[in-house]
mmCIF file of C-alpha atoms in Angstrom:
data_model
loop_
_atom_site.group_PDB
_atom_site.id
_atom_site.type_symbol
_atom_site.label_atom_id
_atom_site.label_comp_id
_atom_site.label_asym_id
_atom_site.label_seq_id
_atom_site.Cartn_x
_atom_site.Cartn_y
_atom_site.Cartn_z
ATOM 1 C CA UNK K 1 124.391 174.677 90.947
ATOM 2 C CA UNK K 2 122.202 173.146 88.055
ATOM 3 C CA UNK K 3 120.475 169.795 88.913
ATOM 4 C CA UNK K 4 118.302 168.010 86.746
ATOM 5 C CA UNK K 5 115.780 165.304 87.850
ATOM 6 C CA UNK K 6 113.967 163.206 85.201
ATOM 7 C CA UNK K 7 110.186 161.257 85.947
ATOM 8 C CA UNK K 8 107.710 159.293 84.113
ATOM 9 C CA UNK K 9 106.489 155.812 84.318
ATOM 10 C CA UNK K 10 109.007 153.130 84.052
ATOM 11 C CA UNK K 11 107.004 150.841 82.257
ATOM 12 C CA UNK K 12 105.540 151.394 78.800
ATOM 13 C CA UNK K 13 103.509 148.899 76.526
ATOM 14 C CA UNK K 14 104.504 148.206 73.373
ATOM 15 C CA UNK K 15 103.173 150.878 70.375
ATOM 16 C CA UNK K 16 101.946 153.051 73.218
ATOM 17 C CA UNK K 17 103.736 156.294 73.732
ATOM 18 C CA UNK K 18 106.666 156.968 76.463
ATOM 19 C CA UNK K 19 106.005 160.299 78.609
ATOM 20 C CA UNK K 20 109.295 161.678 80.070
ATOM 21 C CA UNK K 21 110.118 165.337 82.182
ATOM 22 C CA UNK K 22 112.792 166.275 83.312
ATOM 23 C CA UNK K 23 112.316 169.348 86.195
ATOM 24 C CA UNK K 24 115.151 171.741 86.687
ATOM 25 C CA UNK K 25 116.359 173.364 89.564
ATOM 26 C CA UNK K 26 118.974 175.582 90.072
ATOM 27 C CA UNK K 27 118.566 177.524 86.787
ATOM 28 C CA UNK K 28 115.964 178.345 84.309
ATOM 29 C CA UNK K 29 115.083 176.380 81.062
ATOM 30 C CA UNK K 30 114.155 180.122 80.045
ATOM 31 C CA UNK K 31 117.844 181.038 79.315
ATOM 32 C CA UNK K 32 119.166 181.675 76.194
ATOM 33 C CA UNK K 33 121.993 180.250 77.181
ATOM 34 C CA UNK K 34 121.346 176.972 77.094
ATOM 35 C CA UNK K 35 119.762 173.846 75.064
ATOM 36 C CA UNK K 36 118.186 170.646 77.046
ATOM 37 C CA UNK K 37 119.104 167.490 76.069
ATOM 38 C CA UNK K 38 117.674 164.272 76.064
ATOM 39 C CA UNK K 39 119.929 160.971 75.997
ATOM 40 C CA UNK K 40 119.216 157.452 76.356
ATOM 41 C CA UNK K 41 121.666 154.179 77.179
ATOM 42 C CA UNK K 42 120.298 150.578 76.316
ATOM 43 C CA UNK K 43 121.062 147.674 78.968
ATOM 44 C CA UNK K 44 124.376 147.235 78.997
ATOM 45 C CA UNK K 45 125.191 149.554 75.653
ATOM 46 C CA UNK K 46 126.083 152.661 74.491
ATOM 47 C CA UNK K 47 124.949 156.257 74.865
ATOM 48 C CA UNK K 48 122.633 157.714 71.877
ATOM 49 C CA UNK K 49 121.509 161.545 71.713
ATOM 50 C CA UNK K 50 117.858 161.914 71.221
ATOM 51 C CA UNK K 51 117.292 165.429 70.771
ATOM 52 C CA UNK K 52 117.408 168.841 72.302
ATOM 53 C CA UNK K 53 114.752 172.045 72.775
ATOM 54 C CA UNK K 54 115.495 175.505 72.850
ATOM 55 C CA UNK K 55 114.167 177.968 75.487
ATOM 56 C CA UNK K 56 112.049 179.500 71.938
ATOM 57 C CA UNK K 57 110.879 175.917 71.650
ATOM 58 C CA UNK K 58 112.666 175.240 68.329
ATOM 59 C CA UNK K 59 113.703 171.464 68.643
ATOM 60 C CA UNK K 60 116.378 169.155 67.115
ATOM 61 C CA UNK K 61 116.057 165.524 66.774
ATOM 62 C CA UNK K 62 118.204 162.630 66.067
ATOM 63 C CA UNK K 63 117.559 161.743 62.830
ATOM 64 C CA UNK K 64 117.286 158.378 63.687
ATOM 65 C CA UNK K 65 114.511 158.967 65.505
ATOM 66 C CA UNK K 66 112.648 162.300 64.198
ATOM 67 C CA UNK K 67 109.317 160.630 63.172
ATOM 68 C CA UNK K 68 108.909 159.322 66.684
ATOM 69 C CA UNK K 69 110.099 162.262 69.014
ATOM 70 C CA UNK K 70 108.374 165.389 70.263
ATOM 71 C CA UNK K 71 109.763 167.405 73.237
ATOM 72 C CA UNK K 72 108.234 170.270 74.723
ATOM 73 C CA UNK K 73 109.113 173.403 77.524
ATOM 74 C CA UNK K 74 107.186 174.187 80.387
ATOM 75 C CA UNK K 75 108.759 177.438 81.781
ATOM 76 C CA UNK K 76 106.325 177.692 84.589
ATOM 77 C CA UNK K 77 106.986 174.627 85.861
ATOM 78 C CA UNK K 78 110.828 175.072 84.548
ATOM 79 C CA UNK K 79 110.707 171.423 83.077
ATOM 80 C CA UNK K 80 111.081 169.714 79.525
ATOM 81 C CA UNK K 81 109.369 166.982 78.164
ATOM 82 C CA UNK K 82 110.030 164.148 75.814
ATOM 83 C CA UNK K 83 107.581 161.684 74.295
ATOM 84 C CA UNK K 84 108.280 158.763 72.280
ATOM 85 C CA UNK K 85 105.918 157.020 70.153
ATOM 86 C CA UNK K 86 105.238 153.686 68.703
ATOM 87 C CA UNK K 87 107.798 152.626 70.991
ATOM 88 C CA UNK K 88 109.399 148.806 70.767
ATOM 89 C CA UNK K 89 111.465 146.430 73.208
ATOM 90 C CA UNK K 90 113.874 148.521 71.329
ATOM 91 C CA UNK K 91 113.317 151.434 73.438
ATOM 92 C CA UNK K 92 114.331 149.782 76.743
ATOM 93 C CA UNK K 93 116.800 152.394 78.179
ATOM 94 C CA UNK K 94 117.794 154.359 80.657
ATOM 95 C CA UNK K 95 116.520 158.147 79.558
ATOM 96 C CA UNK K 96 118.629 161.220 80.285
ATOM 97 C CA UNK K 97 117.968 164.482 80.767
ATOM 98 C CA UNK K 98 121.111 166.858 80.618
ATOM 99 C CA UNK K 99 121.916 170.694 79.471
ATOM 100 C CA UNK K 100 123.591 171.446 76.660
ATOM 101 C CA UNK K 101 125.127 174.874 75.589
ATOM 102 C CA UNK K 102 124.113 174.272 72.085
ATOM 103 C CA UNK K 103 125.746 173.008 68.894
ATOM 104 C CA UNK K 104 129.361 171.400 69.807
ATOM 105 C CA UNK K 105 129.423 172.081 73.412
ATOM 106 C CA UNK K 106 129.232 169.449 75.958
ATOM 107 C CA UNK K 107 126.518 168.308 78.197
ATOM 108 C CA UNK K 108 126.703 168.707 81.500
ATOM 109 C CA UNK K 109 125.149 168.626 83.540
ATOM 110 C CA UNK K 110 122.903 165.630 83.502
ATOM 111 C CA UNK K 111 120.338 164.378 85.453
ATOM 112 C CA UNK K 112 120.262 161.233 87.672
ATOM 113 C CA UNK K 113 118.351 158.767 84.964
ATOM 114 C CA UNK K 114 115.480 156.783 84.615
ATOM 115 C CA UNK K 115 114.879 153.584 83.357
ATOM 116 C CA UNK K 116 112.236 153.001 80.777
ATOM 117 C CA UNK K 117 111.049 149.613 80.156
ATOM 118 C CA UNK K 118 108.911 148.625 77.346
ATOM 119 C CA UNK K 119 106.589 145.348 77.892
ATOM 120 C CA UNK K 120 103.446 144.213 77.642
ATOM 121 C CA UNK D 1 126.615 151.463 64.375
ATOM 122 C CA UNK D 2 128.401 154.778 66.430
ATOM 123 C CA UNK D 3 129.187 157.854 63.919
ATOM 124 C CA UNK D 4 132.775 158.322 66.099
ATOM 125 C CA UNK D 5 134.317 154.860 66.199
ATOM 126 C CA UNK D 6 136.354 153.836 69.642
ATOM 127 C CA UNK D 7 137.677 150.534 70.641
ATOM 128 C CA UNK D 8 135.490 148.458 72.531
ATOM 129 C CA UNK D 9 138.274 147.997 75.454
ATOM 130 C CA UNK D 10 141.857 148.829 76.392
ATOM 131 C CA UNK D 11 143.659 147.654 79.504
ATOM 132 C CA UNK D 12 146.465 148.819 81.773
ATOM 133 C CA UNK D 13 148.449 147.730 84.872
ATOM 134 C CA UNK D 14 148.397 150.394 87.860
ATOM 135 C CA UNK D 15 150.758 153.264 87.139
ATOM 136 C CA UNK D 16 150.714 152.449 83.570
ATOM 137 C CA UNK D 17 149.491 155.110 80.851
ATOM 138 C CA UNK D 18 146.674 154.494 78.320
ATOM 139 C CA UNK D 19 144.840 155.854 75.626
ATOM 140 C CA UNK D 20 141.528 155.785 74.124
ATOM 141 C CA UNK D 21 140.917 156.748 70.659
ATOM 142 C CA UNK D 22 137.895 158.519 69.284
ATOM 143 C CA UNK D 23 137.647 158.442 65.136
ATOM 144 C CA UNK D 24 135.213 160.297 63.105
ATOM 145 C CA UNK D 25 135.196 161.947 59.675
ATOM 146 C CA UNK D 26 135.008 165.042 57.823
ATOM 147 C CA UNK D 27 131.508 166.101 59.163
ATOM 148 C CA UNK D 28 131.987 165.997 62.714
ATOM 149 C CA UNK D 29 135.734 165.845 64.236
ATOM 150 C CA UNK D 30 137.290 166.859 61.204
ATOM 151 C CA UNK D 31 134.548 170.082 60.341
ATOM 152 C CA UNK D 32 136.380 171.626 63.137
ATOM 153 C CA UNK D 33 133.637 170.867 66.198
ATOM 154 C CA UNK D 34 135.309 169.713 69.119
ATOM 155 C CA UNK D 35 135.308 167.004 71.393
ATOM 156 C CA UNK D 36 134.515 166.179 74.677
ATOM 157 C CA UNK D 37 134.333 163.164 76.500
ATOM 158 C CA UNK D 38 133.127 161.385 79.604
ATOM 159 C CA UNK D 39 133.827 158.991 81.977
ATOM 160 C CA UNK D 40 130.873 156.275 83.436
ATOM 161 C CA UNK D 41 131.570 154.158 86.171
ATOM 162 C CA UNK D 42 129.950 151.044 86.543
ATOM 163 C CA UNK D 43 126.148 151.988 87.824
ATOM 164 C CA UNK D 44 126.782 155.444 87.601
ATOM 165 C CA UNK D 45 125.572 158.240 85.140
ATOM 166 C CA UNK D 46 128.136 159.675 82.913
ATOM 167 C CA UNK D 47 130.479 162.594 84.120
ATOM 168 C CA UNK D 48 132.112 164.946 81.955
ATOM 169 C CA UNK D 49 135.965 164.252 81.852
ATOM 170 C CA UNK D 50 137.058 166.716 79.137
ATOM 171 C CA UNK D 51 135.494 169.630 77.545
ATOM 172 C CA UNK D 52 136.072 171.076 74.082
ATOM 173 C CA UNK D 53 139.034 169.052 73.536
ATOM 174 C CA UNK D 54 141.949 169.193 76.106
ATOM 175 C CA UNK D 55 139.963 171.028 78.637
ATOM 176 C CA UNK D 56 139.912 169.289 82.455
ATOM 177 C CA UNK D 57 136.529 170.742 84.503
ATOM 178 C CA UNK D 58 136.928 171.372 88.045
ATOM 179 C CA UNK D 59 138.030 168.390 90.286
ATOM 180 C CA UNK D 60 139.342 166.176 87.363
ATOM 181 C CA UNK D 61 142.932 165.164 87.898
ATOM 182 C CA UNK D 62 145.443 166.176 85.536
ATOM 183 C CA UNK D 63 146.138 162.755 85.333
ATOM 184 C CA UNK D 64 143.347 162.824 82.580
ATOM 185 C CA UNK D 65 144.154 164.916 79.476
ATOM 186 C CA UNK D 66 142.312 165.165 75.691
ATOM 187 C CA UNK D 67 143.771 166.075 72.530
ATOM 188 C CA UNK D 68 142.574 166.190 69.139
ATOM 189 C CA UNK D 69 144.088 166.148 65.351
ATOM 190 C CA UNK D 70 142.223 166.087 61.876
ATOM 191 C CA UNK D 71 139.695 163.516 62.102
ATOM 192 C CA UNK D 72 140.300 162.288 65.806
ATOM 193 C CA UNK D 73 140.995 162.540 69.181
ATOM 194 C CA UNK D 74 142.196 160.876 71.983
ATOM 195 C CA UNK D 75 142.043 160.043 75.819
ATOM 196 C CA UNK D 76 145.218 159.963 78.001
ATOM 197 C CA UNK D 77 145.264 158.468 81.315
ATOM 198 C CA UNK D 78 148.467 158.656 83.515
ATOM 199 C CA UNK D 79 149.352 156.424 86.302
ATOM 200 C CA UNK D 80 146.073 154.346 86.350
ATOM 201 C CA UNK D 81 144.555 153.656 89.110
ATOM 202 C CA UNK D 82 142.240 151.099 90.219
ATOM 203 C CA UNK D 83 139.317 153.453 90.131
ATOM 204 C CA UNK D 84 139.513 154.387 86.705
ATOM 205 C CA UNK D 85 138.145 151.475 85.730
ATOM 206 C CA UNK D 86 134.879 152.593 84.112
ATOM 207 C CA UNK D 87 133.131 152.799 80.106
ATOM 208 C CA UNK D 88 134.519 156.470 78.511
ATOM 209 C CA UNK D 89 132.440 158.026 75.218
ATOM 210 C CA UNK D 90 133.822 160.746 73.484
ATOM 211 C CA UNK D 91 131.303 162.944 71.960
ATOM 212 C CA UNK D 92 131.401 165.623 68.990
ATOM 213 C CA UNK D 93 128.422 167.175 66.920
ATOM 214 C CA UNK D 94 127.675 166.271 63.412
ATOM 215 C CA UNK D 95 127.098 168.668 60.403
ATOM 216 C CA UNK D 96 123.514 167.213 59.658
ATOM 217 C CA UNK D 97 122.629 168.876 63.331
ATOM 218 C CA UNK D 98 123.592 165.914 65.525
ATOM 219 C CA UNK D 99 125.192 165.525 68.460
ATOM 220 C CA UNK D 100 126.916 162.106 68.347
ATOM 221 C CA UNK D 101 128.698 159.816 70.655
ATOM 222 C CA UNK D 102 131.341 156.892 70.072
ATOM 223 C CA UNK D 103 130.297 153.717 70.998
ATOM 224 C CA UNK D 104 131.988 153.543 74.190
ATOM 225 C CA UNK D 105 135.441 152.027 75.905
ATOM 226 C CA UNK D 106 135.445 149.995 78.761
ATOM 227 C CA UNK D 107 138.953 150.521 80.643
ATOM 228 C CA UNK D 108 139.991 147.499 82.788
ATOM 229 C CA UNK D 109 142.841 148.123 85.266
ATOM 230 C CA UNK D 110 144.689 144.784 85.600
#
């Protein structure tokens, strides 16, 4: 079955830029099928959708957060990226990386998390 | 502010029923895109409970069930148990390309 595992540094300095990947295994961020989703959960809050990228590349972004976000695809390494920038105390969250089958499905699955801190 | 509006918390005594509601508008819920939702227990990354509406994956009990009408859906839970206490979003996808969540329900079993 599809598991998804994200990385990056867990601490980030404010206006620097957040680096996250997510590496997929048991299926291929190549498919059609599929969008890949990033998600993020403040301390003790809610969940917010941050975007998703296409297997062509094409993204969507939260509006919320357009001018900041940038995900990419690495098919060789069958990962996605996300990076953040500018980022705030704000952005404190636990990131998620999840598959989505595209506009109105659900997401599922998702990966395990990882917590992003931002302080200097 | 969440685009799909939930309460923050509902209770329930073992073996009780409850429900969780899940509001939106006419751009999301009530466009027609359906709802799914999710259960997170305390530490834990989120699990998906329901799919497109009503619709149990594999392993959830049928003591969990989804429906939806117009503008908003909701979250059944039959004879509660002690482990259901966790948070629950409901999530839908917006018509300005979003996918959006509610702001989350934390269930307390008493």
């Amino acid at each position: 079955q599809v598991q998804l595992q994200e990385s990056g540094p867990g601490l980030v300095k404010p206006s620097e830029t957040l680096s996250l990947t997510c590496t997929v295994s048991g299926g291929s961020v190549n498919s059609g099928d599929y969008y890949w989703s990033w998600i993020r959960q403040p301390p003790g809050k809610g969940l917010e959708w941050i975007g998703y990228i296409f297997y062509s590349g094409s993204t969507t972004y939260n509006p919320s957060l357009k001018s900041r976000v940038s995900m990419t695809l690495d098919t060789s390494k069958n990962q996605f990226s996300l990076e953040l920038t500018s980022v705030t105390a704000a952005d404190t969250a636990i990131y998620y990386c999840a598959r989505d089958k595209g506009s109105g499905y659900w997401l599922d699955p998702w990966g395990q998390g990882s917590l992003v801190t931002v302080s200097s | 502010q969440s685009v799909l509006t939930q309460p923050p918390s509902v209770s329930g005594a073992p073996g009780q029923r409850v429900t969780i509601s899940c509001s939106g508008g006419s751009s999301n819920i009530g466009a027609g895109y359906d709802v799914h939702w999710y259960q997170q227990l305390p530490g834990t990354v989120p699990k998906l409970l329901i799919y497109a509406n009503s619709n149990r994956p594999s392993g959830v009990p049928d003591r969990f069930s989804g429906s939806k009408s117009g503008t908003s859906a909701s979250l059944a839970i039959t004879g509660l148990q002690a482990e259901d206490e966790a948070d629950y979003y409901c999530q839908s996808f917006d018509s300005s390309l979003s996918v959006v969540f509610g702001g989350g329900t934390k269930l307390t079993v008493l």
